[in-house]
Amino acid sequence: MFKIFNTFINKNDQGGQGLWKHLRFHWYRGEGHRLRYLWNRVRWHIYPRFGCAGKYPDHVDLELSSACNMKCPMCYTTTDEFKNKVPLKNMSFELYCKVVDELAKAGVFSIRLSWRGEPTLNKHFMECIRYARKKGIHHVATLTNALRLTPEMFEEMVDLKMDWLTISFDGTGKTYEEIRYPAKYDEMLEKIREFRRIRDRKKSNKPVIRIQGIWSAIEDNPNEYYEAFEPIADEISVNTILDYLNNDTDYPLVESFSCAVPLQRLFVTSDGRCAMCVNDEMGKVIVGDANKQTIQEIWNGPVLSKVREHHRNQTATDRLAPCKRCHYPRQTKQAPIEFGGRTIYLDELVGRTQEVGK
């Protein structure tokens, strides 16, 4: 008999633009391979509930760079622990091609060319997009602060039909400039407007543009933030600040917690080692090495198999260091926030007395 697991993930990350715009975002995102995209969404959300991992991950994150050209105060990359434990380097193009060749041959649906650092710091950034498209990867995405992303680069992304571009953008005016130094608010906003003009001129829906930021950076005037980006972005998301200093580990856990991430995706760091999870930012549990192993060997190997066993037995938060400090298993309640005719729901930790986002 199959056991259905309680996958309590995908917290934070709220849009506030309504169901129709959210559905349109996914319609555009799947353009060109909508049946494959629909099947991928079924696998992504349903398979983990039955403990199914498949022969390969549905998605692979390839960290083109672990370094960053910003020092945002809410980011774990600014901590001494990260600086001391994580090698700051760019992924070699040879390693990237090795991994992508295998993923393409195996029919893995999607990759994202980023994780902890800023991917455009890798001199092969655009070449990596070209190569993934040449090899037939169905869905190619990246996340960037866009400081080094130029209109010329974006125009090529449109021509390559890259699927998804997420731009991290926290606050407006001086707030943005303080958090995202050395970027300038007016210049960056105009650059993103130009991205949209390029896409419209080419009569393309891709790449879909998503703007994401933290609630505490916009809570004094959320209307200004949404009104700036609604005409140019396909989706806007806001998040509460994640606890990278481990101050939230004393809050109560969800009962019978089993996470879907080890059944969905794999994370290849810039030096080729593979981390256990998106929330294992310090690389405390290394599940394999893409320099020496295939992705299939790592995905079906003993370390990840043990991780999945802990989640099946609901012992991960006791046995695995990243799970002990992770925000996913913490009990939360949704806190509705209304402004300008919009309503967003942010996750607030059960037992926390301070306001969401503070």
Coordinates of C-alpha atoms in Angstrom, one line a residue, residues 73-334:
P73 CA 22.2 42.3 4.6
M74 CA 19.5 39.6 4.8
C75 CA 21.5 37.1 2.7
Y76 CA 23.3 34.1 4.2
T77 CA 26.2 34.7 1.8
T78 CA 27.3 37.7 3.9
T79 CA 27.8 35.5 7.0
D80 CA 31.2 34.4 8.3
E81 CA 30.1 30.8 8.2
F82 CA 29.3 31.0 4.5
K83 CA 32.6 32.8 3.7
N84 CA 34.6 30.3 5.6
K85 CA 32.9 27.1 4.4
V86 CA 31.8 27.7 0.8
P87 CA 34.5 28.0 -1.9
L88 CA 33.7 31.2 -3.9
K89 CA 34.2 30.2 -7.5
N90 CA 32.6 29.9 -10.9
M91 CA 31.6 26.6 -12.4
S92 CA 33.9 25.5 -15.2
F93 CA 32.2 25.2 -18.6
E94 CA 33.6 21.7 -19.0
L95 CA 31.8 20.5 -15.9
Y96 CA 28.6 22.3 -17.0
C97 CA 28.6 20.6 -20.4
K98 CA 29.2 17.2 -18.8
V99 CA 26.2 17.6 -16.6
V100 CA 23.9 19.1 -19.2
D101 CA 24.9 16.4 -21.7
E102 CA 23.7 13.7 -19.3
L103 CA 20.5 15.5 -18.3
A104 CA 19.6 16.1 -22.0
K105 CA 20.1 12.5 -22.9
A106 CA 18.0 11.4 -19.9
G107 CA 15.2 13.8 -20.8
V108 CA 15.4 15.8 -17.5
F109 CA 12.8 18.5 -17.9
S110 CA 14.3 21.6 -16.4
I111 CA 17.4 23.3 -15.1
R112 CA 18.1 26.6 -13.3
L113 CA 21.4 28.3 -13.8
S114 CA 21.8 29.7 -10.3
W115 CA 21.7 28.9 -6.6
R116 CA 23.6 30.8 -3.9
G117 CA 25.6 33.3 -5.9
E118 CA 25.1 35.6 -8.9
P119 CA 25.2 33.6 -12.1
T120 CA 26.2 36.4 -14.5
L121 CA 29.6 36.6 -12.7
N122 CA 30.4 33.4 -14.7
K123 CA 32.0 34.5 -18.0
H124 CA 30.2 31.6 -19.7
F125 CA 26.7 32.7 -18.5
M126 CA 25.2 33.3 -22.0
E127 CA 27.1 30.4 -23.5
C128 CA 25.5 28.1 -20.8
I129 CA 22.1 29.2 -21.9
R130 CA 23.0 28.6 -25.6
Y131 CA 24.4 25.1 -24.8
A132 CA 21.3 24.0 -22.8
R133 CA 19.1 25.1 -25.7
K134 CA 21.3 23.4 -28.3
K135 CA 21.1 20.1 -26.3
G136 CA 17.3 20.3 -26.0
I137 CA 16.7 20.9 -22.3
H138 CA 13.0 21.8 -22.3
H139 CA 12.9 24.4 -19.5
V140 CA 15.8 26.8 -18.8
A141 CA 15.6 29.4 -16.0
T142 CA 17.9 31.6 -13.9
L143 CA 17.7 33.9 -11.0
T144 CA 19.8 37.1 -10.9
N145 CA 20.1 40.6 -9.3
A146 CA 20.4 41.9 -12.9
L147 CA 23.2 44.3 -12.2
R148 CA 25.4 42.8 -14.9
L149 CA 22.5 41.7 -17.2
T150 CA 22.3 44.0 -20.2
P151 CA 19.5 44.6 -22.7
E152 CA 21.7 42.9 -25.4
M153 CA 21.9 39.8 -23.2
F154 CA 18.2 39.8 -22.6
E155 CA 17.5 40.1 -26.3
E156 CA 19.5 37.0 -26.9
M157 CA 17.5 35.3 -24.1
V158 CA 14.3 36.1 -26.0
D159 CA 15.8 34.8 -29.3
L160 CA 16.8 31.6 -27.5
K161 CA 13.4 31.3 -26.0
M162 CA 14.7 31.0 -22.5
D163 CA 11.8 30.1 -20.3
W164 CA 12.1 32.0 -17.0
L165 CA 14.0 34.9 -15.6
T166 CA 13.6 35.8 -11.9
I167 CA 15.0 39.2 -10.8
S168 CA 15.6 39.8 -7.1
F169 CA 14.5 43.4 -6.4
D170 CA 14.1 44.5 -2.8
G171 CA 12.3 47.7 -2.1
T172 CA 12.0 51.0 -4.0
G173 CA 14.1 54.2 -4.1
K174 CA 16.7 54.6 -1.3
T175 CA 15.6 51.3 0.4
Y176 CA 16.5 49.4 -2.7
E177 CA 19.8 51.2 -3.1
E178 CA 20.8 50.5 0.6
I179 CA 20.0 46.8 0.3
R180 CA 21.2 46.2 -3.3
Y181 CA 24.3 48.4 -3.3
P182 CA 25.8 49.4 -5.8
A183 CA 22.7 49.2 -8.0
K184 CA 20.7 52.4 -8.6
Y185 CA 16.9 52.2 -8.3
D186 CA 16.0 54.4 -11.3
E187 CA 18.6 52.8 -13.6
M188 CA 17.6 49.2 -12.7
L189 CA 13.9 49.9 -13.0
E190 CA 14.4 51.4 -16.5
K191 CA 16.6 48.4 -17.4
I192 CA 13.8 46.0 -16.6
R193 CA 11.3 48.2 -18.5
E194 CA 13.6 47.9 -21.5
F195 CA 13.6 44.1 -21.1
R196 CA 9.9 44.2 -21.4
R197 CA 10.0 46.5 -24.4
I198 CA 12.4 44.1 -26.1
R199 CA 10.1 41.1 -25.5
D200 CA 7.1 43.0 -26.7
R201 CA 8.9 44.2 -29.8
K202 CA 9.8 40.6 -30.6
K203 CA 6.2 39.5 -29.9
S204 CA 7.4 36.9 -27.5
N205 CA 6.1 35.8 -24.1
K206 CA 9.5 34.4 -23.1
P207 CA 11.4 34.5 -20.9
V208 CA 8.6 35.1 -18.4
I209 CA 9.8 37.8 -16.0
R210 CA 9.3 37.4 -12.3
I211 CA 10.2 40.0 -9.7
Q212 CA 10.8 38.8 -6.2
G213 CA 11.7 40.7 -3.0
I214 CA 11.3 40.6 0.8
W215 CA 8.2 42.0 2.5
S216 CA 10.1 44.1 5.0
A217 CA 11.7 46.1 2.2
I218 CA 8.3 47.2 0.8
E219 CA 5.9 47.1 3.7
D220 CA 6.1 50.9 4.2
N221 CA 4.7 51.4 0.7
P222 CA 3.8 48.2 -1.0
N223 CA 1.6 50.0 -3.6
E224 CA 4.7 51.8 -5.0
Y225 CA 6.5 48.5 -5.5
Y226 CA 3.5 46.7 -7.2
E227 CA 2.6 49.7 -9.3
A228 CA 6.2 49.9 -10.6
F229 CA 6.4 46.3 -11.7
E230 CA 2.8 45.2 -12.6
P231 CA 3.1 46.7 -16.1
I232 CA 6.4 45.0 -16.9
A233 CA 6.5 41.7 -14.9
D234 CA 4.5 38.6 -15.5
E235 CA 4.6 37.8 -11.8
I236 CA 5.6 39.6 -8.5
S237 CA 6.3 37.6 -5.4
V238 CA 7.2 38.7 -1.9
N239 CA 8.7 36.7 0.9
T240 CA 9.3 36.9 4.6
I241 CA 12.9 36.8 5.5
L242 CA 14.4 33.3 6.0
D243 CA 16.2 32.6 9.2
Y244 CA 19.8 32.1 8.1
L245 CA 21.1 32.7 11.6
N246 CA 19.1 29.8 13.0
N247 CA 17.1 32.0 15.5
D248 CA 13.8 30.2 14.5
T249 CA 14.9 26.6 15.4
D250 CA 13.0 26.8 18.8
Y251 CA 9.6 27.3 17.1
P252 CA 7.4 24.2 17.0
L253 CA 7.6 21.7 14.1
V254 CA 4.9 20.4 11.9
E255 CA 3.7 16.9 12.9
S256 CA 4.5 14.1 10.5
F257 CA 6.7 16.2 8.4
S258 CA 8.2 14.7 5.2
C259 CA 9.9 17.0 2.6
A260 CA 9.5 16.7 -1.1
V261 CA 12.8 18.4 -2.1
P262 CA 15.0 15.3 -2.0
L263 CA 12.5 13.6 -4.4
Q264 CA 12.3 16.6 -6.8
R265 CA 15.6 18.3 -7.5
L266 CA 19.4 18.1 -7.2
F267 CA 21.8 21.0 -6.5
V268 CA 25.2 21.0 -8.3
T269 CA 27.5 23.6 -6.7
S270 CA 30.0 25.6 -8.5
D271 CA 32.8 23.2 -7.6
G272 CA 30.8 20.2 -8.7
R273 CA 29.8 18.8 -5.3
C274 CA 26.1 18.2 -4.9
A275 CA 24.3 19.5 -1.9
M276 CA 21.4 17.8 -0.2
C277 CA 18.8 20.6 -0.5
V278 CA 18.1 24.1 -1.5
N279 CA 18.1 25.0 2.2
D280 CA 21.5 23.4 2.8
E281 CA 23.2 26.6 1.9
M282 CA 26.4 25.7 3.8
G283 CA 26.7 22.4 2.1
K284 CA 26.6 20.4 5.3
V285 CA 25.5 17.2 3.6
I286 CA 27.2 16.5 0.3
V287 CA 25.4 13.7 -1.6
G288 CA 27.9 13.3 -4.4
D289 CA 30.5 14.8 -6.8
A290 CA 29.5 15.6 -10.4
N291 CA 33.2 15.8 -11.3
K292 CA 33.6 12.0 -10.6
Q293 CA 30.0 10.6 -10.7
T294 CA 27.1 10.8 -13.1
I295 CA 23.9 12.6 -12.0
Q296 CA 22.1 9.2 -12.1
E297 CA 24.7 7.7 -9.7
I298 CA 24.3 10.6 -7.3
W299 CA 20.5 10.7 -7.5
N300 CA 20.2 7.0 -6.8
G301 CA 23.3 6.8 -4.5
P302 CA 23.5 5.8 -0.8
V303 CA 23.6 9.3 0.7
L304 CA 20.4 10.6 -1.0
S305 CA 18.7 7.3 -0.4
K306 CA 19.4 7.6 3.3
V307 CA 18.1 11.2 3.3
R308 CA 14.8 10.0 1.7
E309 CA 14.6 7.2 4.2
H310 CA 14.8 9.7 7.1
H311 CA 12.0 11.7 5.5
R312 CA 9.9 8.6 4.9
N313 CA 10.4 7.7 8.6
Q314 CA 9.9 11.3 9.6
T315 CA 13.2 11.4 11.4
A316 CA 14.9 14.0 9.2
T317 CA 14.5 16.9 11.7
D318 CA 16.2 14.8 14.3
R319 CA 19.0 13.2 12.2
L320 CA 19.9 15.6 9.4
A321 CA 21.7 18.9 10.2
P322 CA 20.2 21.0 7.4
C323 CA 16.7 19.7 8.3
K324 CA 17.2 20.6 12.0
R325 CA 17.6 24.3 11.1
C326 CA 15.3 24.4 8.0
H327 CA 12.2 26.7 7.9
Y328 CA 10.1 24.3 6.0
P329 CA 9.1 22.0 9.0
R330 CA 8.3 25.0 11.3
Q331 CA 4.6 25.5 12.0
T332 CA 3.3 28.6 10.3
K333 CA 0.0 30.4 9.9
Q334 CA -1.0 32.6 7.1

